[in-house]
Tab-separated table of C-alpha atoms in Angstrom:
chain	number	residue	atom	x	y	z
A	1	MET	CA	0.069	0.032	0.050
A	2	ARG	CA	1.411	3.451	-0.967
A	3	ASN	CA	2.004	6.039	1.598
A	4	PRO	CA	-0.258	8.987	0.798
A	5	ARG	CA	2.400	11.315	2.201
A	6	SER	CA	4.765	10.209	-0.475
A	7	GLU	CA	2.458	11.227	-3.314
A	8	PRO	CA	3.193	14.411	-5.264
A	9	THR	CA	0.550	16.976	-4.652
A	10	SER	CA	-0.605	20.027	-6.639
A	11	PRO	CA	-2.842	22.923	-5.903
A	12	PRO	CA	-6.626	22.024	-6.710
A	13	GLY	CA	-7.585	22.871	-10.237
A	14	ARG	CA	-4.043	23.230	-11.403
A	15	THR	CA	-2.772	20.831	-14.086
A	16	GLY	CA	0.306	20.542	-16.410
A	17	ARG	CA	3.518	22.432	-15.848
A	18	PRO	CA	3.877	25.127	-13.217
A	19	ARG	CA	3.868	28.740	-14.473
A	20	SER	CA	7.230	30.020	-15.193
A	21	ALA	CA	8.208	33.490	-13.940
A	22	ALA	CA	10.861	33.772	-16.668
A	23	ALA	CA	8.332	33.015	-19.363
A	24	ASP	CA	6.005	35.628	-18.004
A	25	THR	CA	8.732	38.239	-17.888
A	26	ALA	CA	9.657	37.467	-21.506
A	27	ILE	CA	5.957	37.737	-22.542
A	28	LEU	CA	5.426	41.024	-20.834
A	29	ALA	CA	8.501	42.592	-22.205
A	30	ALA	CA	7.674	41.285	-25.707
A	31	THR	CA	4.149	42.795	-25.338
A	32	ARG	CA	5.503	46.224	-24.637
A	33	ASP	CA	8.105	46.072	-27.480
A	34	ALA	CA	5.433	44.897	-29.858
A	35	LEU	CA	3.192	47.812	-28.749
A	36	VAL	CA	5.880	50.351	-29.634
A	37	ASP	CA	6.531	48.758	-32.981
A	38	LEU	CA	3.027	47.954	-34.100
A	39	GLY	CA	0.618	50.020	-32.075
A	40	TRP	CA	-2.565	48.800	-30.344
A	41	SER	CA	-4.666	48.126	-33.418
A	42	LYS	CA	-1.964	45.994	-35.089
A	43	LEU	CA	-0.829	44.187	-32.003
A	44	THR	CA	-1.869	40.499	-32.015
A	45	MET	CA	-1.206	37.599	-29.497
A	46	GLY	CA	0.634	35.902	-32.337
A	47	ASP	CA	3.030	38.866	-32.455
A	48	VAL	CA	3.760	38.585	-28.807
A	49	SER	CA	4.250	34.932	-28.764
A	50	ALA	CA	6.704	35.036	-31.752
A	51	ARG	CA	8.759	37.787	-29.979
A	52	ALA	CA	8.661	35.978	-26.594
A	53	GLY	CA	9.546	32.610	-28.161
A	54	VAL	CA	6.568	30.835	-26.722
A	55	ALA	CA	3.536	29.062	-28.150
A	56	LYS	CA	0.332	31.140	-28.568
A	57	THR	CA	-1.512	28.593	-26.383
A	58	THR	CA	0.886	29.588	-23.570
A	59	LEU	CA	-0.422	33.256	-23.807
A	60	TYR	CA	-3.980	32.015	-23.654
A	61	ARG	CA	-3.390	29.814	-20.665
A	62	ARG	CA	-2.365	33.149	-18.824
A	63	TRP	CA	-4.547	35.871	-20.442
A	64	ALA	CA	-7.876	35.768	-22.172
A	65	GLY	CA	-6.739	38.284	-24.690
A	66	LYS	CA	-4.450	41.248	-25.622
A	67	SER	CA	-6.302	43.797	-23.287
A	68	GLU	CA	-5.556	41.767	-20.120
A	69	LEU	CA	-1.997	41.070	-21.370
A	70	VAL	CA	-1.216	44.771	-22.040
A	71	VAL	CA	-2.628	45.732	-18.635
A	72	ASP	CA	-0.258	43.348	-16.773
A	73	ALA	CA	2.614	44.583	-19.170
A	74	VAL	CA	2.006	48.068	-17.923
A	75	ALA	CA	1.422	46.972	-14.321
A	76	GLU	CA	4.796	45.251	-14.390
A	77	LEU	CA	6.462	48.803	-15.124
A	78	PHE	CA	4.593	50.494	-12.474
A	79	ASP	CA	5.458	47.818	-9.716
A	80	SER	CA	9.196	49.015	-10.226
A	81	LEU	CA	8.482	52.327	-8.709
A	82	GLU	CA	9.897	52.845	-5.249
A	83	LEU	CA	9.689	55.447	-2.486
A	84	PRO	CA	13.029	55.573	-0.498
A	85	ASP	CA	12.877	57.606	2.589
A	86	ARG	CA	14.106	61.099	1.715
A	87	GLY	CA	13.854	62.537	5.308
A	88	SER	CA	10.757	64.606	4.740
A	89	LEU	CA	7.297	64.397	3.185
A	90	GLU	CA	8.164	67.066	0.796
A	91	ALA	CA	11.207	65.354	-0.468
A	92	ASP	CA	9.330	62.097	-0.732
A	93	ILE	CA	6.717	63.470	-2.781
A	94	ALA	CA	9.258	65.173	-5.143
A	95	TYR	CA	11.288	62.045	-5.600
A	96	VAL	CA	8.240	59.799	-6.543
A	97	VAL	CA	6.846	62.472	-8.946
A	98	LEU	CA	10.191	62.634	-10.760
A	99	GLU	CA	10.411	58.809	-10.755
A	100	PHE	CA	6.721	58.479	-12.093
A	101	ALA	CA	7.556	61.126	-14.756
A	102	ALA	CA	10.754	59.327	-15.791
A	103	LEU	CA	8.656	56.067	-16.186
A	104	LEU	CA	6.011	57.856	-18.340
A	105	ARG	CA	8.770	59.248	-20.626
A	106	ARG	CA	9.604	55.604	-21.692
A	107	PRO	CA	8.075	54.858	-25.144
A	108	GLU	CA	6.763	51.463	-24.038
A	109	THR	CA	4.981	53.137	-21.027
A	110	ARG	CA	3.456	55.806	-23.025
A	111	THR	CA	2.108	53.591	-25.793
A	112	ALA	CA	0.912	50.851	-23.521
A	113	LEU	CA	-0.784	53.178	-20.987
A	114	MET	CA	-2.528	55.434	-23.412
A	115	ALA	CA	-3.794	52.317	-25.269
A	116	VAL	CA	-5.342	50.568	-22.377
A	117	VAL	CA	-6.992	53.785	-21.136
A	118	ALA	CA	-8.458	54.441	-24.510
A	119	GLU	CA	-9.702	50.852	-24.880
A	120	SER	CA	-11.084	50.894	-21.365
A	121	THR	CA	-13.510	53.537	-22.160
A	122	ARG	CA	-15.511	50.932	-24.146
A	123	ASP	CA	-14.825	47.939	-21.858
A	124	GLU	CA	-15.875	47.963	-18.213
A	125	ALA	CA	-14.005	44.736	-17.435
A	126	LEU	CA	-10.832	46.391	-18.719
A	127	ARG	CA	-11.413	49.269	-16.560
A	128	ASP	CA	-11.768	47.033	-13.498
A	129	ARG	CA	-8.609	45.232	-14.397
A	130	ILE	CA	-6.670	48.533	-14.744
A	131	ARG	CA	-7.949	49.691	-11.254
A	132	SER	CA	-6.927	46.332	-9.619
A	133	ALA	CA	-3.698	45.763	-11.406
A	134	ILE	CA	-2.220	49.258	-11.512
A	135	VAL	CA	-4.144	51.855	-9.667
A	136	ASP	CA	-4.817	49.959	-6.500
A	137	ARG	CA	-1.421	48.359	-6.441
A	138	GLN	CA	0.277	51.731	-6.678
A	139	LYS	CA	-1.653	53.283	-3.785
A	140	ARG	CA	0.970	51.472	-1.715
A	141	LEU	CA	3.269	54.577	-2.338
A	142	VAL	CA	0.894	56.998	-0.870
A	143	VAL	CA	0.156	54.638	2.108
A	144	LEU	CA	3.897	54.333	2.735
A	145	GLY	CA	4.534	58.097	2.411
A	146	ARG	CA	1.767	59.028	4.719
A	147	GLU	CA	2.963	56.484	7.257
A	148	ARG	CA	6.370	57.876	7.313
A	149	ALA	CA	5.116	61.339	7.406
A	150	GLN	CA	2.908	60.612	10.492
A	151	ALA	CA	5.846	58.928	12.228
A	152	ARG	CA	7.857	61.984	11.661
A	153	GLY	CA	5.035	64.095	12.995
A	154	GLU	CA	4.518	65.851	9.745
A	155	LEU	CA	0.830	64.651	9.271
A	156	PRO	CA	-1.682	63.757	11.829
A	157	TYR	CA	-2.919	60.203	12.364
A	158	GLU	CA	-6.403	59.337	11.217
A	159	GLU	CA	-8.363	57.015	13.509
A	160	ASP	CA	-11.100	56.444	11.046
A	161	GLU	CA	-9.992	53.872	8.480
A	162	SER	CA	-12.625	54.770	6.142
A	163	LEU	CA	-11.658	58.432	6.142
A	164	ALA	CA	-7.977	57.502	5.949
A	165	GLY	CA	-8.701	55.301	2.830
A	166	HIS	CA	-10.576	58.305	1.218
A	167	THR	CA	-7.541	60.514	1.865
A	168	THR	CA	-5.269	58.010	0.268
A	169	ASP	CA	-7.443	57.827	-2.723
A	170	LEU	CA	-7.629	61.515	-3.093
A	171	ILE	CA	-3.806	62.096	-2.872
A	172	PHE	CA	-3.202	59.329	-5.234
A	173	ASP	CA	-5.832	60.815	-7.663
A	174	VAL	CA	-4.194	64.300	-7.415
A	175	ILE	CA	-0.631	63.184	-7.917
A	176	ALA	CA	-1.121	60.468	-10.653
A	177	GLY	CA	-3.805	62.605	-12.498
A	178	THR	CA	-1.798	65.662	-12.629
A	179	VAL	CA	1.484	63.992	-13.642
A	180	VAL	CA	-0.160	61.878	-16.332
A	181	HIS	CA	-1.945	64.862	-17.737
A	182	ARG	CA	1.175	66.946	-17.736
A	183	ALA	CA	3.348	64.308	-19.396
A	184	LEU	CA	1.043	62.449	-21.735
A	185	VAL	CA	-1.750	64.822	-22.523
A	186	SER	CA	-0.181	68.333	-22.520
A	187	SER	CA	3.354	66.774	-23.305
A	188	GLU	CA	5.078	69.303	-21.086
A	189	PRO	CA	8.299	68.601	-19.240
A	190	VAL	CA	8.109	67.296	-15.675
A	191	ASP	CA	11.337	68.813	-14.540
A	192	GLU	CA	12.716	69.815	-11.115
A	193	LEU	CA	11.177	73.245	-11.012
A	194	TRP	CA	7.874	72.021	-12.010
A	195	VAL	CA	8.029	69.198	-9.468
A	196	ALA	CA	9.102	71.678	-6.732
A	197	THR	CA	6.262	73.951	-7.435
A	198	PHE	CA	3.617	71.129	-7.652
A	199	THR	CA	4.975	69.635	-4.496
A	200	ALA	CA	4.676	73.119	-2.721
A	201	LEU	CA	0.997	73.263	-3.925
A	202	LEU	CA	0.390	69.852	-2.328
A	203	MET	CA	2.056	70.792	0.819
A	204	TYR	CA	0.844	74.244	1.588
A	205	GLY	CA	-2.101	74.746	-0.678
A	206	LEU	CA	-2.967	77.503	-3.231
A	207	GLN	CA	-2.096	80.450	-0.748
A	208	GLY	CA	1.078	79.040	0.496
A	209	SER	CA	2.422	77.942	-2.704
A	210	ALA	CA	1.973	81.228	-4.488
A	211	ALA	CA	5.296	82.416	-3.262
A	212	GLY	CA	7.034	79.521	-5.097
A	213	PRO	CA	8.690	76.313	-3.865
A	214	SER	CA	11.068	77.898	-1.329
A	215	GLY	CA	8.069	78.756	0.917
A	216	PRO	CA	5.896	81.710	1.717
A	217	ALA	CA	7.249	85.295	1.343
A	218	PRO	CA	8.138	86.998	4.675
A	219	THR	CA	5.381	89.473	5.956
A	220	GLY	CA	5.914	92.815	7.536
């Protein structure tokens, strides 16, 4: 009689070979390259499989179609964003805005992000995937920045978790929306001067930022 402990086990519902992280990385990189070269309308799963050196069936085992695939290809880029401790909330904000802007300047980011956002206007399921794979995941940076600022005494703690979540959403929307509009819609530079002025606006409001990023003008 066989010992059941010696039998190989696998997660319920999973058959065949385990998913390869290396294959996923190659597929997502190939997706971004194909988007830059071909554009959204001409991109096919066949193009991606050929570039990645995998069978097309491999793609369809992981992604239902190119919309989901492109979202994950974009999400992988945004997951590379980091927020090192720069010593103050103002410095942390300035750092992550510059890092975000640098990511948006990459052709593969610009092409992929603009494509999936445009497509999502006609596809509610795609909007939900963008929200869960990109937007919600990147709110981690806001949460981390606020926790550090609160620990330094720069921001008050919020006891109401619902209110804290609302504040996190608002901060993310303001920063991400402004930088994306500046970089991708207006096609204006996100340089250090602009970032300093924008950060001052976030930190001190319209009245406090009117004197410029160095702080309010002396009175008297």
